[in-house]
CSV table of C-alpha atoms (C1' of nucleotides) in Angstrom, one decimal:
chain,number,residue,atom,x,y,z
M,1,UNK,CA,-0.1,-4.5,-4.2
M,2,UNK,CA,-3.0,-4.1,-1.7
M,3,UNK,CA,-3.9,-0.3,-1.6
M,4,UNK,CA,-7.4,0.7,0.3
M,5,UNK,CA,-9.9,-1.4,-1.6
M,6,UNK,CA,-7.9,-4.6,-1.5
M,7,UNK,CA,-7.5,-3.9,2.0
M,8,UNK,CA,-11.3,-3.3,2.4
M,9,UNK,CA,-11.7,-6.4,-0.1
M,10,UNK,CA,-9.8,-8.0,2.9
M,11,UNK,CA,-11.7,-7.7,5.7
M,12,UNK,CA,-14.8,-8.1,4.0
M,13,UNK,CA,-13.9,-11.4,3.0
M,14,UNK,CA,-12.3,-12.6,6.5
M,15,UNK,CA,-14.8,-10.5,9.0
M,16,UNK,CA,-17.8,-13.2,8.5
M,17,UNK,CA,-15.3,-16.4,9.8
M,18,UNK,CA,-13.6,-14.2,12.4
M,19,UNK,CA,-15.9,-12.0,14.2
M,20,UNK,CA,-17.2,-13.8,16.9
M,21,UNK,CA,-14.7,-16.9,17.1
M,22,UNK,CA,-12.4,-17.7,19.5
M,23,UNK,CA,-8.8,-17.8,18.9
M,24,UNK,CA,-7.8,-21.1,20.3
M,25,UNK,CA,-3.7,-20.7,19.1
M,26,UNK,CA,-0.9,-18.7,17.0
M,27,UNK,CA,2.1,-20.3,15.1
M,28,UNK,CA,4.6,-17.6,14.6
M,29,UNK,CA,6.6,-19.3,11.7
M,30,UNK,CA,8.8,-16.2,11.1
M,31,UNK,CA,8.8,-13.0,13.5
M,32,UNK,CA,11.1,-11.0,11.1
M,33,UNK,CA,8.3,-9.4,8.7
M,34,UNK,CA,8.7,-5.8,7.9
M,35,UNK,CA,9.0,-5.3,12.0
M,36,UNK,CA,9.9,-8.3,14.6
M,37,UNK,CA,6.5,-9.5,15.7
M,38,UNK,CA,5.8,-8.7,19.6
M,39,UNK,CA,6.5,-12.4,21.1
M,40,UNK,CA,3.3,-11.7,23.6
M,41,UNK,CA,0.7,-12.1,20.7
M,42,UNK,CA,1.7,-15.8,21.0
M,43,UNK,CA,0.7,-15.6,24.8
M,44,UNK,CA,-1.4,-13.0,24.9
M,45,UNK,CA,-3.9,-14.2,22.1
M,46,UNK,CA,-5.1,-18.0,22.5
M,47,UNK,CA,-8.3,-18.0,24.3
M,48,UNK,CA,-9.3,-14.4,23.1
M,49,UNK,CA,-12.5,-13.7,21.0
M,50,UNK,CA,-12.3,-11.7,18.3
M,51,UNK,CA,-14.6,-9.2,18.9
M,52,UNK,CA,-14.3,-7.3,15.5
M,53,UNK,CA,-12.5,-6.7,12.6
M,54,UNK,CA,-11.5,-3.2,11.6
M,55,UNK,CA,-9.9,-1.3,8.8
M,56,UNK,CA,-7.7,2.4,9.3
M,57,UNK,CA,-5.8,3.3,6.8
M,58,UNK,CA,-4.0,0.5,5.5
M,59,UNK,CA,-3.9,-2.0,8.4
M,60,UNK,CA,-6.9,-4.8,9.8
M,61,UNK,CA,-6.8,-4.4,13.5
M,62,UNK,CA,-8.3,-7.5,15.0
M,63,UNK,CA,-10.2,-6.3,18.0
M,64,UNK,CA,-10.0,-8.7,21.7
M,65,UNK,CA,-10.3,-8.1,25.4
M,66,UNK,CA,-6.8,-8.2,25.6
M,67,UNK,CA,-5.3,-6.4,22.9
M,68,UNK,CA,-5.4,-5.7,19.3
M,69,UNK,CA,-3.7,-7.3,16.7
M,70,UNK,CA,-2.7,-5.2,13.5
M,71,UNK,CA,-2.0,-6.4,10.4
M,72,UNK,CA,-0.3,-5.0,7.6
M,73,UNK,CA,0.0,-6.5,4.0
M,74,UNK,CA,2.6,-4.4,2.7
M,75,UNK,CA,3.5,-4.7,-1.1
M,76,UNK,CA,2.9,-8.8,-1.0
M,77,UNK,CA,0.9,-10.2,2.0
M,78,UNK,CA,-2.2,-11.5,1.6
M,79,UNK,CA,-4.9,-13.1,4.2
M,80,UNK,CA,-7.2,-16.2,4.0
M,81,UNK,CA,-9.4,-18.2,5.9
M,82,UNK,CA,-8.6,-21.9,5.0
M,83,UNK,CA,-9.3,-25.8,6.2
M,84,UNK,CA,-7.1,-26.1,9.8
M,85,UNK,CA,-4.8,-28.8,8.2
M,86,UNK,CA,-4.0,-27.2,4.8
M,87,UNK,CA,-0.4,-27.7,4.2
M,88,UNK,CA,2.0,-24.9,4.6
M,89,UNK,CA,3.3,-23.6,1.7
M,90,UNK,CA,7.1,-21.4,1.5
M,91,UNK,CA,5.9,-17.5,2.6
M,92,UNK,CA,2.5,-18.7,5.3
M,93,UNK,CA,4.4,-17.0,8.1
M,94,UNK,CA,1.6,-16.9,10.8
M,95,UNK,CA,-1.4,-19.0,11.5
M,96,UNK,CA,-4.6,-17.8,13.7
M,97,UNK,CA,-5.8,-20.8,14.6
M,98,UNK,CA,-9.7,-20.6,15.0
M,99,UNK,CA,-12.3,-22.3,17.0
M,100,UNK,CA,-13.9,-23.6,13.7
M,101,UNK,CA,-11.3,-25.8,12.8
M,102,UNK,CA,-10.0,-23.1,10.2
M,103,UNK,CA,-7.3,-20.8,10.3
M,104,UNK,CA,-6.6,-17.4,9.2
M,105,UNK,CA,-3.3,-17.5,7.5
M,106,UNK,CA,-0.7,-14.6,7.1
M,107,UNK,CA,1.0,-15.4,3.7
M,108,UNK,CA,3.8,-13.0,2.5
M,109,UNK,CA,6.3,-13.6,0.2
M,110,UNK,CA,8.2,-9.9,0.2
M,111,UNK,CA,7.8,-9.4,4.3
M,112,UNK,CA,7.3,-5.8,3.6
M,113,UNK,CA,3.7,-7.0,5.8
M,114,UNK,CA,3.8,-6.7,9.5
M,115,UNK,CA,2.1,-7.9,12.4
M,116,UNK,CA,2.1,-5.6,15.9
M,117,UNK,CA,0.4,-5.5,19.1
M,118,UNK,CA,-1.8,-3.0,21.0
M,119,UNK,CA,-2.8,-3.0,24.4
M,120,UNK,CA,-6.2,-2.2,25.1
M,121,UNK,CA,-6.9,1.8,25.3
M,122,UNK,CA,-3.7,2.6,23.5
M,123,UNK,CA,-3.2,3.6,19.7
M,124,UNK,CA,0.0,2.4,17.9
M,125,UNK,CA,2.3,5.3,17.2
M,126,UNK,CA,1.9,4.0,13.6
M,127,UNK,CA,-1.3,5.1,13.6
M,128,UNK,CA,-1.2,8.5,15.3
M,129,UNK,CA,-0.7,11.5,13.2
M,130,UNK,CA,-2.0,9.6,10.3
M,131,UNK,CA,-4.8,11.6,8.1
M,132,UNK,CA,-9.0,11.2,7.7
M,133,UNK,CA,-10.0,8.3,6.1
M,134,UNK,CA,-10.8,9.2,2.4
M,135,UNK,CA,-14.1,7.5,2.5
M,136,UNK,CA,-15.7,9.5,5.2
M,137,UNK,CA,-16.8,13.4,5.6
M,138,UNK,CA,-13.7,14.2,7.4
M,139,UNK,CA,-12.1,14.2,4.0
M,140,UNK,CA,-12.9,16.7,1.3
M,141,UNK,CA,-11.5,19.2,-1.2
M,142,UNK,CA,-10.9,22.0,1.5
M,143,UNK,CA,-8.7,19.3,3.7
M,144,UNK,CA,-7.1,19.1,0.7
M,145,UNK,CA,-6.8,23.0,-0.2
M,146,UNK,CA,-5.7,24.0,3.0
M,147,UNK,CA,-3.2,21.6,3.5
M,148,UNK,CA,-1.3,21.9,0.3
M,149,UNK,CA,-0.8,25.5,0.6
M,150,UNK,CA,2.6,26.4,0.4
M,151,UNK,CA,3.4,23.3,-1.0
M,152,UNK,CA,6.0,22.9,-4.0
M,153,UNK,CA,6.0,18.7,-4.2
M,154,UNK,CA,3.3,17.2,-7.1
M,155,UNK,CA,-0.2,17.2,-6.2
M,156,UNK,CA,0.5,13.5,-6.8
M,157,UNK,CA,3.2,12.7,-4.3
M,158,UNK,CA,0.8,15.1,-1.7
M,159,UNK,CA,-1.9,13.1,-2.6
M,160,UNK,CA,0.1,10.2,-1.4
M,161,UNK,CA,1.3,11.7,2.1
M,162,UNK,CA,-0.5,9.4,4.4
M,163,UNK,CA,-0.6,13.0,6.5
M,164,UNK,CA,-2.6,13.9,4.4
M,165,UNK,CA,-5.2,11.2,3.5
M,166,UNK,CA,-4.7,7.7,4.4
M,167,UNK,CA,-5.0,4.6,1.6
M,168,UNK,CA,-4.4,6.4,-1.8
M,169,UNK,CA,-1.6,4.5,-3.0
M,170,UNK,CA,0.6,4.9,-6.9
M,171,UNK,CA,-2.5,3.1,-8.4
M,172,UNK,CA,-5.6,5.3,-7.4
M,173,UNK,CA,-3.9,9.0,-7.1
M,174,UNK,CA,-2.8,8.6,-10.8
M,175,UNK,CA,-6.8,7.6,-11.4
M,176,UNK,CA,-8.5,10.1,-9.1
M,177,UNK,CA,-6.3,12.6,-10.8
M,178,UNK,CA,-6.8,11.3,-14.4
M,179,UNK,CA,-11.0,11.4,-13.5
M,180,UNK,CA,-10.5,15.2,-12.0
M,181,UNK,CA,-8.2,16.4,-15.1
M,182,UNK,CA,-5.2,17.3,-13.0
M,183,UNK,CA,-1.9,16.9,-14.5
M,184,UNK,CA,0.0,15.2,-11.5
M,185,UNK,CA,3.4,17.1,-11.9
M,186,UNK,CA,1.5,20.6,-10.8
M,187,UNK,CA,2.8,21.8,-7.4
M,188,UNK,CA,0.3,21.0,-4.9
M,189,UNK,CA,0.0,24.8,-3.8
M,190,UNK,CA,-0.6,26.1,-6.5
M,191,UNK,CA,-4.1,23.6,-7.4
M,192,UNK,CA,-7.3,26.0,-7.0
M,193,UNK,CA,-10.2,25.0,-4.5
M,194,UNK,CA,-12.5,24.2,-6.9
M,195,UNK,CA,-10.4,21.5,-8.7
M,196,UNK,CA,-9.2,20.0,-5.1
M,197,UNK,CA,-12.9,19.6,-4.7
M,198,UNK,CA,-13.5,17.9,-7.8
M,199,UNK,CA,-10.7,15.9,-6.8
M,200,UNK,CA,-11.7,15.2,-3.6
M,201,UNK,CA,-14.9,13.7,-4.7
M,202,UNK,CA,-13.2,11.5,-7.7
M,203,UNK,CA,-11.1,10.0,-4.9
M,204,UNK,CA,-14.3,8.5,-3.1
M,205,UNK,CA,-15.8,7.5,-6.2
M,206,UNK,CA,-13.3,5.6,-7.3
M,207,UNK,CA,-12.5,3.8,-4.1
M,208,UNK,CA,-15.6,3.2,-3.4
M,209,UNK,CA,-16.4,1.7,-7.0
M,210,UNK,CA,-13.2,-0.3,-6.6
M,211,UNK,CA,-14.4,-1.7,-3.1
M,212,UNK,CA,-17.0,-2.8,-5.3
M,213,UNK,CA,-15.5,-4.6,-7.8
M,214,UNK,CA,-13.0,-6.1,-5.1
M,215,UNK,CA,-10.4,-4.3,-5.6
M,216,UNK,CA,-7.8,-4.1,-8.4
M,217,UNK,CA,-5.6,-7.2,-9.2
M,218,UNK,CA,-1.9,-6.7,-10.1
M,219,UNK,CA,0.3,-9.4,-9.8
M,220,UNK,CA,-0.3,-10.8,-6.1
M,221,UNK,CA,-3.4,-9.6,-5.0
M,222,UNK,CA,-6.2,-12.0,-4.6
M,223,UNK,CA,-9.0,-11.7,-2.2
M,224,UNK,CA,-9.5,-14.1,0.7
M,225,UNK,CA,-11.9,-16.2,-1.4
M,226,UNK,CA,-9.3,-16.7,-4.4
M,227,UNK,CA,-11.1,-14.0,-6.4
M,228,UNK,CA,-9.4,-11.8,-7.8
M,229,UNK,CA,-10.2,-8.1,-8.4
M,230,UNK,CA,-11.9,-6.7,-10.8
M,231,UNK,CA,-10.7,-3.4,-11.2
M,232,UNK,CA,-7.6,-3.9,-12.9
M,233,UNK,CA,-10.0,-3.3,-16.0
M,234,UNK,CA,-11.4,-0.5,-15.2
M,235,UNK,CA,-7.8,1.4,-15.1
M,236,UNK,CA,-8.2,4.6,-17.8
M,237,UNK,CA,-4.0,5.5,-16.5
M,238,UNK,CA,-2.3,3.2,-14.8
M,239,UNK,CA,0.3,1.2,-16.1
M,240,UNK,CA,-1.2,2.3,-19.7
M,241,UNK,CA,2.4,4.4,-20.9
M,242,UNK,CA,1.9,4.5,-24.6
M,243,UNK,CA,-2.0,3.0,-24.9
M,244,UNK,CA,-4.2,5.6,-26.1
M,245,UNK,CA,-6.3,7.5,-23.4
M,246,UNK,CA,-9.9,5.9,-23.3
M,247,UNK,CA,-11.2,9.8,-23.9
M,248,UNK,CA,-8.9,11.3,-26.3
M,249,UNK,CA,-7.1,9.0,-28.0
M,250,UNK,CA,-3.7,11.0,-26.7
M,251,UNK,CA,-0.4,8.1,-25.8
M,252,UNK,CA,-0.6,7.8,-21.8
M,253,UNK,CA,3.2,9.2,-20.7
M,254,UNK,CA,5.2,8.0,-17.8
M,255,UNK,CA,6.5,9.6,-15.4
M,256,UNK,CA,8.5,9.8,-12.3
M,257,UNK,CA,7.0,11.6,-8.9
M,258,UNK,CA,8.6,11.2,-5.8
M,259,UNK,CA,10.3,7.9,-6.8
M,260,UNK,CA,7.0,6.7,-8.5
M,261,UNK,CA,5.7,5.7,-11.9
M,262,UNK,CA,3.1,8.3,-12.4
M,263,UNK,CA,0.8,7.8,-15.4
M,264,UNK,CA,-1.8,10.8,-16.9
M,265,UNK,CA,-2.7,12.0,-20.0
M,266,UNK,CA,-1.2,14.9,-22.0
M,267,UNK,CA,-4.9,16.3,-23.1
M,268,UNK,CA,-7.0,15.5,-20.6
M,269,UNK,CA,-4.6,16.4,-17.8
M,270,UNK,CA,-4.0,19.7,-17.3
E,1,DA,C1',9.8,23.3,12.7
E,2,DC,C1',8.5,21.7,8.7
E,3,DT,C1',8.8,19.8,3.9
E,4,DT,C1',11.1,17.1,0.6
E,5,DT,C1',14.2,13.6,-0.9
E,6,DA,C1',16.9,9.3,-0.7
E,7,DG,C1',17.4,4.7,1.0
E,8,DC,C1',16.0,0.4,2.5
E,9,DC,C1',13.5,-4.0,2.9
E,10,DT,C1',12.7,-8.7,-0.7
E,11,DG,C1',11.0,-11.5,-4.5
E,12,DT,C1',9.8,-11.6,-9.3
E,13,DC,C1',10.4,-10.8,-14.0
E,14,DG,C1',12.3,-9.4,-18.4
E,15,DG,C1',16.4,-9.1,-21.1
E,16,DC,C1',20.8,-10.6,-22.4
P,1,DT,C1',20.7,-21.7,-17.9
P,2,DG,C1',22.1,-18.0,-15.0
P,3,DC,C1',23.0,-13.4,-13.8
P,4,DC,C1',21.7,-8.5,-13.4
P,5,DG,C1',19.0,-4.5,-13.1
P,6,DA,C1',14.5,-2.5,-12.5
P,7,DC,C1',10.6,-2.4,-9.9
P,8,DA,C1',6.9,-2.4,-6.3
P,9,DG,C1',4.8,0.6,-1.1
P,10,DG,C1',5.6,2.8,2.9
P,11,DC,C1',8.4,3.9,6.7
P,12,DT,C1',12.7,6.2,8.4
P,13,DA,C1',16.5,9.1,8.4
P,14,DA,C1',18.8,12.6,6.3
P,15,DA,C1',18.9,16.8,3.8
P,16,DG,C1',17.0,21.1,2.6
DNA sequence: ACTTTAGCCTGTCGGC
DNA sequence: TGCCGACAGGCTAAAG
C-alpha cells in the first residue's frame, strides 16, 4: 500500500523514461477507477511532452503544455515503464504510450487508484486545502502544536489528517510515533511542544530513510523496476502485535484508532 | 463552523 | 473446494 516513500520510490523510478518524451497515445482500458477518468486525457494528451514529473502529497502529476495529468495509486496501483508490446495482463487499465517504443502502464487491481485532469494554471480541488509536505521546512513540531490544540482525536489519527500533513499513512505514523515515544491513543491536544518537535523530526527521518531504501514492501508494492522495498525490515511497530519491541523486549499491542490498526509499545510509548 | 466518526469502494487471504 | 468475514487507504457524507 503505496504511502509517501513508495510514491517518491515511484517517480524516481519512472521520471528518467518520462521527462522529456513525447506522449505519442493513451488506451483508456477502464475509466471507472476510484473516479471516472476525464475522457479529454485521451484527446487532450497525444502529441504532448512531458515536461516533468512531480510528487504532492500522495499523487504524481505529469506536467505538459496542455494540462496535467494526476495519478493516484490508491491501496493497489502500481506504475511501470515496460517494452511497447508487453502483453496486457487482467488490472493494466491505462497505457501511456511513449515516443521510445515503451509505455508507462497504470496497473491496479483494487481501483481505489485514480487518474484526473488539470488544466494548465488550475489546482485540482483534491489538492487544495491539503497540508505542507512533511519533507520540507513548512512542516515542523510547532505546525504540529498549534494545530492540535483543542484536539480530543489520537495524536495518531491527527497525524493522519492529510489537513494536517500530507503522506503519513497507518504504516509510518505508528513508526514516527514509536521512534518519538508517544503512545498513539494520547489526545492530540494534550501532546507538549517539545515532544511534537521530537516528533516532527522522527517523521522526516523516517521518510526520508524509507525513500532511501525504496520504500516499504507489503503485499503489492513493487517499484517501477520490480524491486521491491526495503523497508519492510526496518519496521520496529508495524504489524509486529505480539513480537517483542526491538528496545525493550515488551509484546507490541494492537490497537484500533480511527478505524485503523495501530501498533506501539507499552514501555517505550508513553 | 469545525471536528470526529462511519461508510464505501474491491480483491486477497485465512479459516472453516 | 467453496464460502465468508476481515482487512487495507483515503475520500465523502453524516453526526456530533
Amino acid at each position: 500500500m503505496p504511502e509517501l516513500p513508495e510514491v517518491e520510490t515511484t517517480r524516481r523510478g519512472i521520471a528518467p523514461h518520462i521527462e522529456g518524451r513525447r506522449i505519442t497515445g493513451v488506451v483508456l482500458r477502464r475509466p471507472d477507477l476510484r473516479w471516472p477518468i476525464p475522457p479529454e486525457i485521451a484527446s487532450l494528451l497525444p502529441g504532448q511532452v512531458v515536461d516533468s514529473v512531480e510528487r504532492r502529497a500522495k499523487y504524481l502529476l505529469l506536467h505538459t503544455a496542455a494540462g496535467t495529468a494526476l495519478l493516484h495509486l490508491g491501496m493497489s496501483g502500481m506504475l511501470r515503464v515496460l517494452p511497447g508490446d508487453t502483453p496486457i495482463g487482467k488490472h493494466d487499465h491505462v497505457d501511456f504510450v511513449l515516443d521510445s517504443d515503451r509505455a508507462l502502464r497504470f496497473t491496479d487491481p483494487r481501483r481505489f487508484g485514480a487518474l484526473l485532469w488539470q488544466m494548465p494554471g488550475e489546482t485540482h480541488e483534491l489538492l487544495t486545502g491539503i497540508g505542507p509536505e512533511p519533507l520540507t521546512d513548512a512542516f515542523d513540531g510547532d505546525v504540529l502544536w498549534h494545530l492540535s490544540r483543542g484536539r480530543s482525536a489520537s495524536v495518531k489519527t491527527f497525524l493522519m489528517d492529510n489537513a494536517v500533513v500530507v503522506g503519513v499513512g497507518n504504516i509510518y505514523a505508528s513508526e514516527a510515533l514509536f521512534a518519538a515515544g508517544i503512545d498513539p491513543r494520547r489526545a492530540a491536544g494534550k501532546v507538549s511542544r517539545e515532544r511534537y518537535a521530537r516528533l516532527a523530526t522522527e517523521v522526516k527521518r523516517i521518510l526520508a530513510y524509507a525513500i532511501e531504501r525504496g520504500g516499504t514492501t507489503l503485499r503489492d508494492f513493487l517499484a517501477p523496476d520490480g524491486a521491491p522495498g526495503y523497508f519492510f525490515q526496518e519496521l520496529n511497530a508495524y504489524g509486529r502485535a505480539g513480537e517483542a519491541c526491538k528496545a525493550c523486549g515488551t509484546p507490541i499491542r494492537v490497537v484500533t484508532l480511527g478505524q485503523r490498526a495501530s501498533f506501539y509499545c507499552p514501555t517505550c510509548q508513553r
